mmCIF file with all atom_site columns, C-alpha atoms in Angstrom:
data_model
loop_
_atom_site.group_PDB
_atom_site.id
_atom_site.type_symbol
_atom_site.label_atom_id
_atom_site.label_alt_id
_atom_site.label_comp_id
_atom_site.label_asym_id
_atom_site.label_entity_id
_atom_site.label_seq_id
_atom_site.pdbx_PDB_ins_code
_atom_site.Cartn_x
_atom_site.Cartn_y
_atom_site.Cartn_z
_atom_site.occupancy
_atom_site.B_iso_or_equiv
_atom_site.pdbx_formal_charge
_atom_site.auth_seq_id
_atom_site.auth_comp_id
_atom_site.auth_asym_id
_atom_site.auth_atom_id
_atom_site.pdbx_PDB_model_num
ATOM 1  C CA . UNK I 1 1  ? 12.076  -8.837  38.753  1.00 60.00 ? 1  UNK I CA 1
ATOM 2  C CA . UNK I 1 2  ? 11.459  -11.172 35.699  1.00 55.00 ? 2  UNK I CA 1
ATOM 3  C CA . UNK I 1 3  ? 8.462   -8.239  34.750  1.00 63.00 ? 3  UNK I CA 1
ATOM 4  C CA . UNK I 1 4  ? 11.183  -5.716  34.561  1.00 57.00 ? 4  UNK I CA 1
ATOM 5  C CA . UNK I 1 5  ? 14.035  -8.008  32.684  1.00 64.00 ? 5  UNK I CA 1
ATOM 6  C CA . UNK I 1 6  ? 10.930  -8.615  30.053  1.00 58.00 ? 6  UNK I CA 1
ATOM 7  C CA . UNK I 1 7  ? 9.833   -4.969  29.606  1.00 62.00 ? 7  UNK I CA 1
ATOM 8  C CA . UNK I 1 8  ? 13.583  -3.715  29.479  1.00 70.00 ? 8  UNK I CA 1
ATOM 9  C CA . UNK I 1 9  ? 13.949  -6.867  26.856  1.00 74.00 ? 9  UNK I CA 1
ATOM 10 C CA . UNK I 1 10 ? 10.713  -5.557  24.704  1.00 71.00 ? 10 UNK I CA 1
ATOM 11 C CA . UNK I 1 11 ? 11.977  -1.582  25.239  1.00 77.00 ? 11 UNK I CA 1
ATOM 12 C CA . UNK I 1 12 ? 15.466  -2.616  23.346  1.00 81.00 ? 12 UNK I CA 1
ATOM 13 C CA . UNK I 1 13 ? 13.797  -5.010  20.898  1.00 72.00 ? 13 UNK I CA 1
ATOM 14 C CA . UNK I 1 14 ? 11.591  -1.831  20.123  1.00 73.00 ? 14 UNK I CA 1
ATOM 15 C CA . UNK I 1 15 ? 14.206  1.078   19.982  1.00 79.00 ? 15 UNK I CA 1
ATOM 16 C CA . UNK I 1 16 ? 16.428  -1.494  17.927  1.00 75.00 ? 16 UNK I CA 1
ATOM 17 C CA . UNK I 1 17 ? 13.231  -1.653  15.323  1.00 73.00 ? 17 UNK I CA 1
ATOM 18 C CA . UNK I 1 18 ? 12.745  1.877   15.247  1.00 77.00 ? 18 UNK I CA 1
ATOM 19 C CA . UNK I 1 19 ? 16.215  2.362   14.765  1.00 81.00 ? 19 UNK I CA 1
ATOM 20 C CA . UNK I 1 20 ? 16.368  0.400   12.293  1.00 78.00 ? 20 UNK I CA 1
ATOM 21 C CA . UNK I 1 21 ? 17.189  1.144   8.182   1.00 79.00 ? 21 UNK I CA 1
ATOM 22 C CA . UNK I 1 22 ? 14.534  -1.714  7.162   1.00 74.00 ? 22 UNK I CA 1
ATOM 23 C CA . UNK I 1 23 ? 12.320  0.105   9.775   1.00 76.00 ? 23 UNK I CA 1
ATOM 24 C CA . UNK I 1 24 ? 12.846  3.554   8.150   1.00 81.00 ? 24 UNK I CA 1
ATOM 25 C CA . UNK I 1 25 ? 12.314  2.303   4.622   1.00 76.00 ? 25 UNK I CA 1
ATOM 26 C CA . UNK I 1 26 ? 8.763   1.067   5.529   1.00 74.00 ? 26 UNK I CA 1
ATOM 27 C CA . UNK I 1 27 ? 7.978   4.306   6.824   1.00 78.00 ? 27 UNK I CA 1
ATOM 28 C CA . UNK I 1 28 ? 9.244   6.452   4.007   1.00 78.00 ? 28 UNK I CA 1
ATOM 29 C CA . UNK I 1 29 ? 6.828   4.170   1.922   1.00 75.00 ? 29 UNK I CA 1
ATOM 30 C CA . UNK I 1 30 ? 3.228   5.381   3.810   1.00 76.00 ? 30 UNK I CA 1
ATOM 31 C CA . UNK I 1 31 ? 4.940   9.042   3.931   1.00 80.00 ? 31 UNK I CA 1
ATOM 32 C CA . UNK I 1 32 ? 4.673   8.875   -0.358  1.00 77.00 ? 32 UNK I CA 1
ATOM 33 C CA . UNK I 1 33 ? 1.385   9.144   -0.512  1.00 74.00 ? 33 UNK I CA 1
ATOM 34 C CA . UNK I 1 34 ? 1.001   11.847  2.070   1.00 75.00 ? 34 UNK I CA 1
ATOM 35 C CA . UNK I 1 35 ? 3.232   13.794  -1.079  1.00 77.00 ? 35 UNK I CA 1
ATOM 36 C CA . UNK I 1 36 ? 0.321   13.471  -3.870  1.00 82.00 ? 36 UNK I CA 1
ATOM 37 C CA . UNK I 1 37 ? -3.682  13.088  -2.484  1.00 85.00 ? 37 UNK I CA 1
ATOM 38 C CA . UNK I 1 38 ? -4.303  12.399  -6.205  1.00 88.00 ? 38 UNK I CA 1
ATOM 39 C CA . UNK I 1 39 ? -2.258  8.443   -5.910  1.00 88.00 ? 39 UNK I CA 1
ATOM 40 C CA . UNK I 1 40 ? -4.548  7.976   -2.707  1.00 87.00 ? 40 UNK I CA 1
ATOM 41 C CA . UNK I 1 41 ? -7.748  9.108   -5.014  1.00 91.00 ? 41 UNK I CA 1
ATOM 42 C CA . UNK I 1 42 ? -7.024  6.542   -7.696  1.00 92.00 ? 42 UNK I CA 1
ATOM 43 C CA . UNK I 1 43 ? -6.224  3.744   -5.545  1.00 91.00 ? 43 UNK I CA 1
ATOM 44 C CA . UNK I 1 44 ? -9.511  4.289   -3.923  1.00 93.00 ? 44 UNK I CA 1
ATOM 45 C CA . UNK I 1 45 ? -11.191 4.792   -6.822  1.00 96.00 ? 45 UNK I CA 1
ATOM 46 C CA . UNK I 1 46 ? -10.075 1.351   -8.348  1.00 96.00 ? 46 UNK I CA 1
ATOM 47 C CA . UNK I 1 47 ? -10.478 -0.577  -4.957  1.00 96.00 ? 47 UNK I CA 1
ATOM 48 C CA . UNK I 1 48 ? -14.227 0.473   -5.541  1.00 98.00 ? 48 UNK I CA 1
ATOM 49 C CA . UNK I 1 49 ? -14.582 -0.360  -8.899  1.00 97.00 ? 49 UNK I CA 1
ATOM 50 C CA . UNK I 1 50 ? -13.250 -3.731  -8.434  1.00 97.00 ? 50 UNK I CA 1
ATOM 51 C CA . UNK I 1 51 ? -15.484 -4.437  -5.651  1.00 97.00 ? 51 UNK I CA 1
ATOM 52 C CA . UNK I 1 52 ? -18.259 -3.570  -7.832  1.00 97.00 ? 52 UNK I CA 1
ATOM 53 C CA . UNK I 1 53 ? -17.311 -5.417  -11.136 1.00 96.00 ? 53 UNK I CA 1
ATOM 54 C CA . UNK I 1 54 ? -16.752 -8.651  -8.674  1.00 96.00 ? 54 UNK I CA 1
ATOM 55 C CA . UNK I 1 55 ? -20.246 -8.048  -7.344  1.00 97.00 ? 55 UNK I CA 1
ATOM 56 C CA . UNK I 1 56 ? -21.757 -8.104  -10.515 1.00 96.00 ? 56 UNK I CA 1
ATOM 57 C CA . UNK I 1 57 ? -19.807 -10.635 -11.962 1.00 95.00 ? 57 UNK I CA 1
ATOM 58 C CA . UNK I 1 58 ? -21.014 -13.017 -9.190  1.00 96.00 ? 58 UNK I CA 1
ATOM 59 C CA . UNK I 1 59 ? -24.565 -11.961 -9.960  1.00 97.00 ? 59 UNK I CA 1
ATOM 60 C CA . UNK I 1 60 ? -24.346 -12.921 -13.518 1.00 96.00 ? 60 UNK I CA 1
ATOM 61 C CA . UNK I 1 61 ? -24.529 -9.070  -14.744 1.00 96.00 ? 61 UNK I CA 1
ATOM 62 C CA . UNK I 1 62 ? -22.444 -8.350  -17.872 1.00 97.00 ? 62 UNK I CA 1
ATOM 63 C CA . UNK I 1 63 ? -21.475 -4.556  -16.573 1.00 97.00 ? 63 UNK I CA 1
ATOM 64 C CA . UNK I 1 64 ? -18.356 -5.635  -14.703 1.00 96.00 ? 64 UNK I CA 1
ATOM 65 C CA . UNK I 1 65 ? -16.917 -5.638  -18.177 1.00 97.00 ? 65 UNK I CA 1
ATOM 66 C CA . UNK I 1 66 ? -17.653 -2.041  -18.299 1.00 97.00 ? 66 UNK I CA 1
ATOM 67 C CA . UNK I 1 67 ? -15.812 -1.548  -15.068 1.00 97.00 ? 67 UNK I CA 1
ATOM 68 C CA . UNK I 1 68 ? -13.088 -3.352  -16.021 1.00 97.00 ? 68 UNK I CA 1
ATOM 69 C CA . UNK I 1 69 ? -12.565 -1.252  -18.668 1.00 98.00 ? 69 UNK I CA 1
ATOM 70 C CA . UNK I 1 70 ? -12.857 1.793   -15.965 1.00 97.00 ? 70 UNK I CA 1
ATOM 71 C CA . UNK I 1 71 ? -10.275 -0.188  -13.935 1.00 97.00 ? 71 UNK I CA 1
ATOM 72 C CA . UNK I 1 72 ? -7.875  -0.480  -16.321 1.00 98.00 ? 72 UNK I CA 1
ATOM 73 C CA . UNK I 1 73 ? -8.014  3.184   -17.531 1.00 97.00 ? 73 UNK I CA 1
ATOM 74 C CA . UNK I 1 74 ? -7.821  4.215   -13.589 1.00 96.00 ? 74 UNK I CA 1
ATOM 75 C CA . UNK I 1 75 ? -4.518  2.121   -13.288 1.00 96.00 ? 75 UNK I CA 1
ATOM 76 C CA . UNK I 1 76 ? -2.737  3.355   -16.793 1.00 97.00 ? 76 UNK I CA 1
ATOM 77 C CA . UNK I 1 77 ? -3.256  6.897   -15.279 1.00 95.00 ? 77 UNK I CA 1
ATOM 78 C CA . UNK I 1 78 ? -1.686  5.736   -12.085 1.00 92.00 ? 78 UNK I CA 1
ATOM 79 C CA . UNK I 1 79 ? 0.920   4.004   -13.497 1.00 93.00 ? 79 UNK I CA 1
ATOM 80 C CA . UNK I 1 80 ? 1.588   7.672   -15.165 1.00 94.00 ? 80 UNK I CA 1
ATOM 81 C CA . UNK I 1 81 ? 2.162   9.272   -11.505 1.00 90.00 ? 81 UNK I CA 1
ATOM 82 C CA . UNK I 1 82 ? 5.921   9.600   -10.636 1.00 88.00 ? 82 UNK I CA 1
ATOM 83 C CA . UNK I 1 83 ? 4.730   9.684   -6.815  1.00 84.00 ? 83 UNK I CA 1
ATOM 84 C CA . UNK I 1 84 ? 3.377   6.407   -7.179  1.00 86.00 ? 84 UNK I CA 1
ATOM 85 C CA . UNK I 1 85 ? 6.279   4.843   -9.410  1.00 87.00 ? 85 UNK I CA 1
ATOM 86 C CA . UNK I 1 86 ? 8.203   6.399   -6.569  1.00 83.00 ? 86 UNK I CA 1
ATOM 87 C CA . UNK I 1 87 ? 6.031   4.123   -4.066  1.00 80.00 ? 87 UNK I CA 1
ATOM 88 C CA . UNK I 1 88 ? 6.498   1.162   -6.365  1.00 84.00 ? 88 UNK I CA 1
ATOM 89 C CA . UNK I 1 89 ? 10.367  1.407   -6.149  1.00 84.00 ? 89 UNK I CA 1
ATOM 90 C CA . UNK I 1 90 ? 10.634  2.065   -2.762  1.00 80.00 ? 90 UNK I CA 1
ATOM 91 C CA . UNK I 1 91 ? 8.384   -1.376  -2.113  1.00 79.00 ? 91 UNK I CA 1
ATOM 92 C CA . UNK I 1 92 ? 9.931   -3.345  -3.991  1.00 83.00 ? 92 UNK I CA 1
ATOM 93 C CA . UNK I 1 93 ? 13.566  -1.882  -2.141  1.00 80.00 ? 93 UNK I CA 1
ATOM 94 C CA . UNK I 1 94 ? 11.859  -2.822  1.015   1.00 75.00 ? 94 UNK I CA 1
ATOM 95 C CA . UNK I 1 95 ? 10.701  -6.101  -0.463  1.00 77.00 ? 95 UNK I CA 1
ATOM 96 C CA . UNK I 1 96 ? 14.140  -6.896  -1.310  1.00 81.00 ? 96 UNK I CA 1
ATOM 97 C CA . UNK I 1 97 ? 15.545  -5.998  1.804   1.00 75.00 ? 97 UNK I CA 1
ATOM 98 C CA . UNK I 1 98 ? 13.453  -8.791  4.076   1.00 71.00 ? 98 UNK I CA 1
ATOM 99 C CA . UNK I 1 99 ? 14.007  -11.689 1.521   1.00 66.00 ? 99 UNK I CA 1
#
């Protein structure tokens, strides 16, 4: 009895997420990227370069500064995309909505 009370508990706490407007914001934000391949690219692209420019930064080697220049080339042409301005708003929306 009490294992049936708790999974029909956890069901409606579920359906009552999914349900949910906060819920649907939070999923229209991973569906943006799915719009533009290129935003995913670049994102990828700069995670890499900053774990190499930390790398060699820790080892002393001066060529992180030429990957930091990469970097911030990589996110001026990302902060170009309207897909990913379109991410950025609809974070900050769902950011606003949980404070």
């Amino acid at each position: 009895m009490v294992n049936y009370i708790m999974n029909n508990n956890l069901d409606t706490l579920f359906n009552n997420i999914k349900s949910s407007s906060l819920y649907n914001r939070y999923n229209e934000i991973g569906e943006i990227f799915k719009k533009d391949e290129n935003v995913q690219k670049l994102i990828d692209e700069i995670n890499e370069l900053q774990k190499e420019a930390l790398i060699l930064e820790y080892n002393g080697d001066m060529k992180y500064i030429e990957i930091d220049k990469k970097i911030e080339e990589k996110v001026a042409e990302l902060n170009k995309n309207n897909v990913y301005k379109e991410y950025l708003n609809k974070m900050k929306e769902f950011n606003d909505s949980i404070k």
